[in-house]
Amino acid sequence: KQEVTQIPAALSVPEGENLVLNCSFTDSAIYNLQWFRQDPGKGLTSLLLIQSSQREQTSGRLNASLDKSSGRSTLYIAASQPGDSATYLCAVSSNTGKLIFGQGTTLQVKP
Amino acid sequence: DTAVSQTPKYLVTQMGNDKSIKCEQNLGHDTMYWYKQDSKKFLKIMFSYNNKELIINETVPNRFSPKSPDKAHLNLHINSLELGDSAVYFCASSRIQGLGANVLTFGAGSRLTVL
């Protein structure tokens, strides 16, 4: 049974710092991995999607890596801003399309 | 303008009551989902419908009954509500099911509180 774990559960950093969020999964037979952002009282927004054959994806200040063999992914946020404050969720997908989510990392970026 | 809309946004009710949450998407997607996010923030799939047909049912108690009158709507009806049903319920949709289904568009969530 696939399990997804995210560490840390919460993170507080001063504005401008670079930071890394971690995601691990127990079954390496994944189809792809996604990082989502969740703002309070709102739905989830997909940030980056990495196919199982890819090693990383980049979008602006965000870079996500995938090491399928070790069951790990990282989300790197460069030059963090207060607007980056949110909960970040990692989710892996089997070939049936079903998403298995981690419990998220709640990020606070202080001005 | 809202792509996936859920109503109500907040719902407070007593144990034993029956309630419904409605979801509509105007994206022309074929597949719709219900996810439950518990107090520990874990988001778990409950149901998936493709073109009004049930595709995924994640061993959810039969007190939960999804209904899809057409592919743009997926409503969730809950009978005999229990304290443990308190959670945020998210509706989502995707263009297709299966391998290409992972680009999901989520609604804003419906927070259910059972007293």
Coordinates of C-alpha atoms in Angstrom, one line a residue:
Chain A
K1 CA 0.0 0.0 0.0
Q2 CA 1.4 3.3 -1.0
E3 CA 2.2 5.8 1.7
V4 CA 3.4 9.4 1.3
T5 CA 5.2 11.2 4.1
Q6 CA 6.2 14.9 4.1
I7 CA 8.8 16.4 6.4
P8 CA 8.7 18.8 8.1
A9 CA 5.1 19.2 9.0
A10 CA 5.6 22.9 9.5
L11 CA 8.3 25.4 8.6
S12 CA 8.9 29.1 9.4
V13 CA 11.6 31.1 7.6
P14 CA 12.5 34.7 7.1
E15 CA 11.8 36.3 3.8
G16 CA 14.5 35.8 1.2
E17 CA 15.7 32.4 2.3
N18 CA 15.9 29.4 0.1
L19 CA 14.1 26.3 1.4
V20 CA 13.5 22.7 0.7
L21 CA 10.4 20.6 1.4
N22 CA 10.7 16.9 1.4
C23 CA 8.4 14.1 0.3
S24 CA 8.9 10.4 0.5
F25 CA 6.8 7.5 -0.8
T26 CA 7.0 3.8 0.0
D27 CA 6.2 2.2 -3.4
S28 CA 8.5 3.3 -6.3
A29 CA 6.0 2.1 -8.9
I30 CA 4.5 5.5 -9.5
Y31 CA 3.3 7.0 -12.7
N32 CA 4.0 10.6 -11.7
L33 CA 4.4 12.9 -8.7
Q34 CA 2.8 16.3 -8.2
W35 CA 3.3 19.2 -5.8
F36 CA 0.2 21.2 -4.8
R37 CA -0.3 24.4 -2.9
Q38 CA -3.2 24.8 -0.6
D39 CA -4.3 28.2 0.8
P40 CA -6.6 28.5 3.8
G41 CA -10.2 28.2 2.8
K42 CA -9.3 27.4 -0.8
G43 CA -8.8 24.4 -3.0
L44 CA -5.5 23.0 -4.2
T45 CA -3.5 24.4 -7.0
S46 CA -1.1 22.2 -8.9
L47 CA 2.4 23.6 -9.0
L48 CA 4.6 21.1 -10.7
L49 CA 4.1 17.6 -12.1
I50 CA 7.0 15.2 -12.7
Q51 CA 6.5 12.2 -14.8
S52 CA 8.2 9.0 -13.5
S53 CA 10.8 9.2 -16.3
Q54 CA 11.8 12.7 -15.4
R55 CA 14.2 13.9 -12.7
E56 CA 13.0 17.4 -12.2
Q57 CA 10.7 20.2 -13.2
T58 CA 11.0 23.9 -12.8
S59 CA 8.6 26.8 -12.7
G60 CA 9.8 30.2 -11.8
R61 CA 11.3 30.1 -8.3
L62 CA 10.1 26.5 -7.8
N63 CA 12.1 23.4 -8.6
A64 CA 10.9 19.9 -7.9
S65 CA 13.1 16.8 -8.1
L66 CA 12.2 13.2 -8.2
D67 CA 14.4 10.1 -7.3
K68 CA 12.0 7.3 -7.9
S69 CA 14.4 4.5 -6.9
S70 CA 14.8 6.0 -3.4
G71 CA 11.2 7.1 -3.2
R72 CA 12.0 10.8 -2.7
S73 CA 11.0 14.1 -4.0
T74 CA 12.0 17.6 -3.0
L75 CA 10.5 21.0 -3.7
Y76 CA 13.0 23.8 -3.7
I77 CA 11.7 27.4 -3.3
A78 CA 14.2 30.1 -4.0
A79 CA 14.2 33.5 -2.5
S80 CA 11.0 32.9 -0.4
Q81 CA 8.4 35.6 -0.2
P82 CA 5.5 36.1 2.3
G83 CA 3.1 35.2 -0.5
D84 CA 4.6 31.8 -0.5
S85 CA 3.0 31.1 2.9
A86 CA 0.7 28.1 2.4
T87 CA 0.5 24.4 2.8
Y88 CA 2.4 22.4 0.2
L89 CA 1.1 18.9 -0.6
C90 CA 2.9 16.1 -2.4
A91 CA 0.9 13.5 -4.2
V92 CA 1.9 10.4 -6.2
S93 CA -0.1 8.6 -8.8
S94 CA -0.4 5.0 -9.8
N95 CA -1.2 4.1 -13.4
T96 CA -4.9 4.1 -12.5
G97 CA -4.7 7.8 -12.0
K98 CA -5.5 7.7 -8.3
L99 CA -3.6 10.3 -6.3
I100 CA -2.2 9.5 -2.9
F101 CA -1.4 12.6 -0.9
G102 CA 1.0 13.4 1.9
Q103 CA -0.2 15.3 4.9
G104 CA 1.5 18.5 3.8
T105 CA 4.1 21.0 5.0
T106 CA 2.7 24.3 6.3
L107 CA 5.1 27.1 5.3
Q108 CA 5.2 30.5 6.9
V109 CA 7.5 33.1 5.4
K110 CA 8.0 36.1 7.7
P111 CA 8.5 39.6 6.3
Chain B
D1 CA -16.2 32.0 -13.7
T2 CA -15.4 29.4 -11.1
A3 CA -14.2 26.2 -12.7
V4 CA -15.2 23.8 -9.9
S5 CA -17.8 25.1 -7.5
Q6 CA -19.1 23.5 -4.3
T7 CA -22.0 24.4 -2.1
P8 CA -22.3 24.9 0.7
K9 CA -18.8 26.2 1.8
Y10 CA -19.7 25.6 5.4
L11 CA -22.1 23.2 7.0
V12 CA -22.8 22.6 10.7
T13 CA -25.2 19.9 11.6
Q14 CA -26.2 17.5 14.4
M15 CA -25.3 13.8 14.6
G16 CA -27.8 11.6 12.8
N17 CA -28.9 14.2 10.3
D18 CA -28.7 13.7 6.5
K19 CA -26.9 16.3 4.4
S20 CA -25.8 16.9 0.8
I21 CA -22.9 18.7 -0.7
K22 CA -23.2 19.7 -4.4
C23 CA -20.4 20.1 -7.0
E24 CA -20.5 21.5 -10.5
Q25 CA -17.7 21.9 -13.0
N26 CA -17.9 24.0 -16.2
L27 CA -14.6 22.8 -17.7
G28 CA -16.2 20.1 -19.9
H29 CA -14.2 17.5 -17.9
D30 CA -15.3 13.8 -18.1
T31 CA -14.1 12.8 -14.6
M32 CA -15.1 14.1 -11.2
Y33 CA -13.9 13.2 -7.7
W34 CA -14.7 13.6 -4.1
Y35 CA -11.8 13.8 -1.6
K36 CA -11.9 14.1 2.2
Q37 CA -9.4 16.1 4.2
D38 CA -9.4 15.2 7.8
S39 CA -8.2 17.2 10.9
K40 CA -4.6 15.9 10.3
K41 CA -4.7 17.4 6.8
F42 CA -4.6 14.0 5.0
L43 CA -6.4 14.2 1.7
K44 CA -7.9 10.9 0.6
I45 CA -9.9 10.0 -2.4
M46 CA -13.5 8.8 -1.7
F47 CA -15.1 8.4 -5.1
S48 CA -14.4 9.0 -8.8
Y49 CA -17.0 9.2 -11.6
N50 CA -16.3 9.1 -15.3
N51 CA -19.1 10.3 -17.5
K52 CA -21.7 9.5 -14.7
E53 CA -20.3 6.1 -14.0
L54 CA -18.6 5.1 -10.7
I55 CA -15.0 4.3 -11.3
I56 CA -13.4 4.5 -7.8
N57 CA -15.0 3.7 -4.5
E58 CA -12.4 3.7 -1.7
T59 CA -14.3 1.6 0.8
V60 CA -16.2 4.5 2.0
P61 CA -19.1 3.7 4.4
N62 CA -22.4 3.2 2.5
R63 CA -23.8 6.2 4.4
F64 CA -22.0 8.2 1.7
S65 CA -23.8 8.1 -1.6
P66 CA -22.5 10.0 -4.6
K67 CA -24.8 10.9 -7.3
S68 CA -23.9 12.1 -10.8
P69 CA -26.9 13.4 -12.7
D70 CA -24.7 14.4 -15.6
K71 CA -21.0 14.6 -16.2
A72 CA -20.8 18.2 -15.0
H73 CA -22.3 17.4 -11.6
L74 CA -21.3 15.1 -8.7
N75 CA -23.2 15.5 -5.5
L76 CA -22.4 13.8 -2.2
H77 CA -25.2 12.7 0.1
I78 CA -24.4 11.6 3.6
N79 CA -26.9 9.8 5.8
S80 CA -26.9 9.4 9.6
L81 CA -24.0 11.8 10.1
E82 CA -21.4 10.9 12.7
L83 CA -18.8 13.0 14.5
G84 CA -16.0 11.4 12.5
D85 CA -17.5 12.7 9.3
S86 CA -16.4 16.2 10.3
A87 CA -13.8 17.2 7.7
V88 CA -13.3 19.3 4.6
Y89 CA -14.7 17.7 1.5
F90 CA -13.1 18.6 -1.8
C91 CA -14.6 18.1 -5.2
A92 CA -12.3 17.9 -8.2
S93 CA -12.4 17.2 -11.9
S94 CA -10.1 16.1 -14.7
R95 CA -10.3 15.9 -18.4
I96 CA -10.0 12.1 -18.6
Q97 CA -9.6 9.3 -16.1
G98 CA -6.6 7.0 -15.7
L99 CA -3.1 7.8 -16.9
G100 CA -3.8 11.3 -18.0
A101 CA -6.1 12.3 -15.2
N102 CA -3.7 13.8 -12.9
V103 CA -4.1 17.4 -13.8
L104 CA -7.0 17.9 -11.4
T105 CA -8.9 21.1 -10.8
F106 CA -10.1 21.4 -7.2
G107 CA -13.0 23.2 -5.7
A108 CA -12.6 25.4 -2.7
G109 CA -13.8 22.8 -0.3
S110 CA -16.9 22.3 1.9
R111 CA -16.2 22.3 5.7
L112 CA -18.6 19.9 7.4
T113 CA -18.9 20.1 11.2
V114 CA -21.0 17.4 13.0
L115 CA -21.9 18.3 16.5

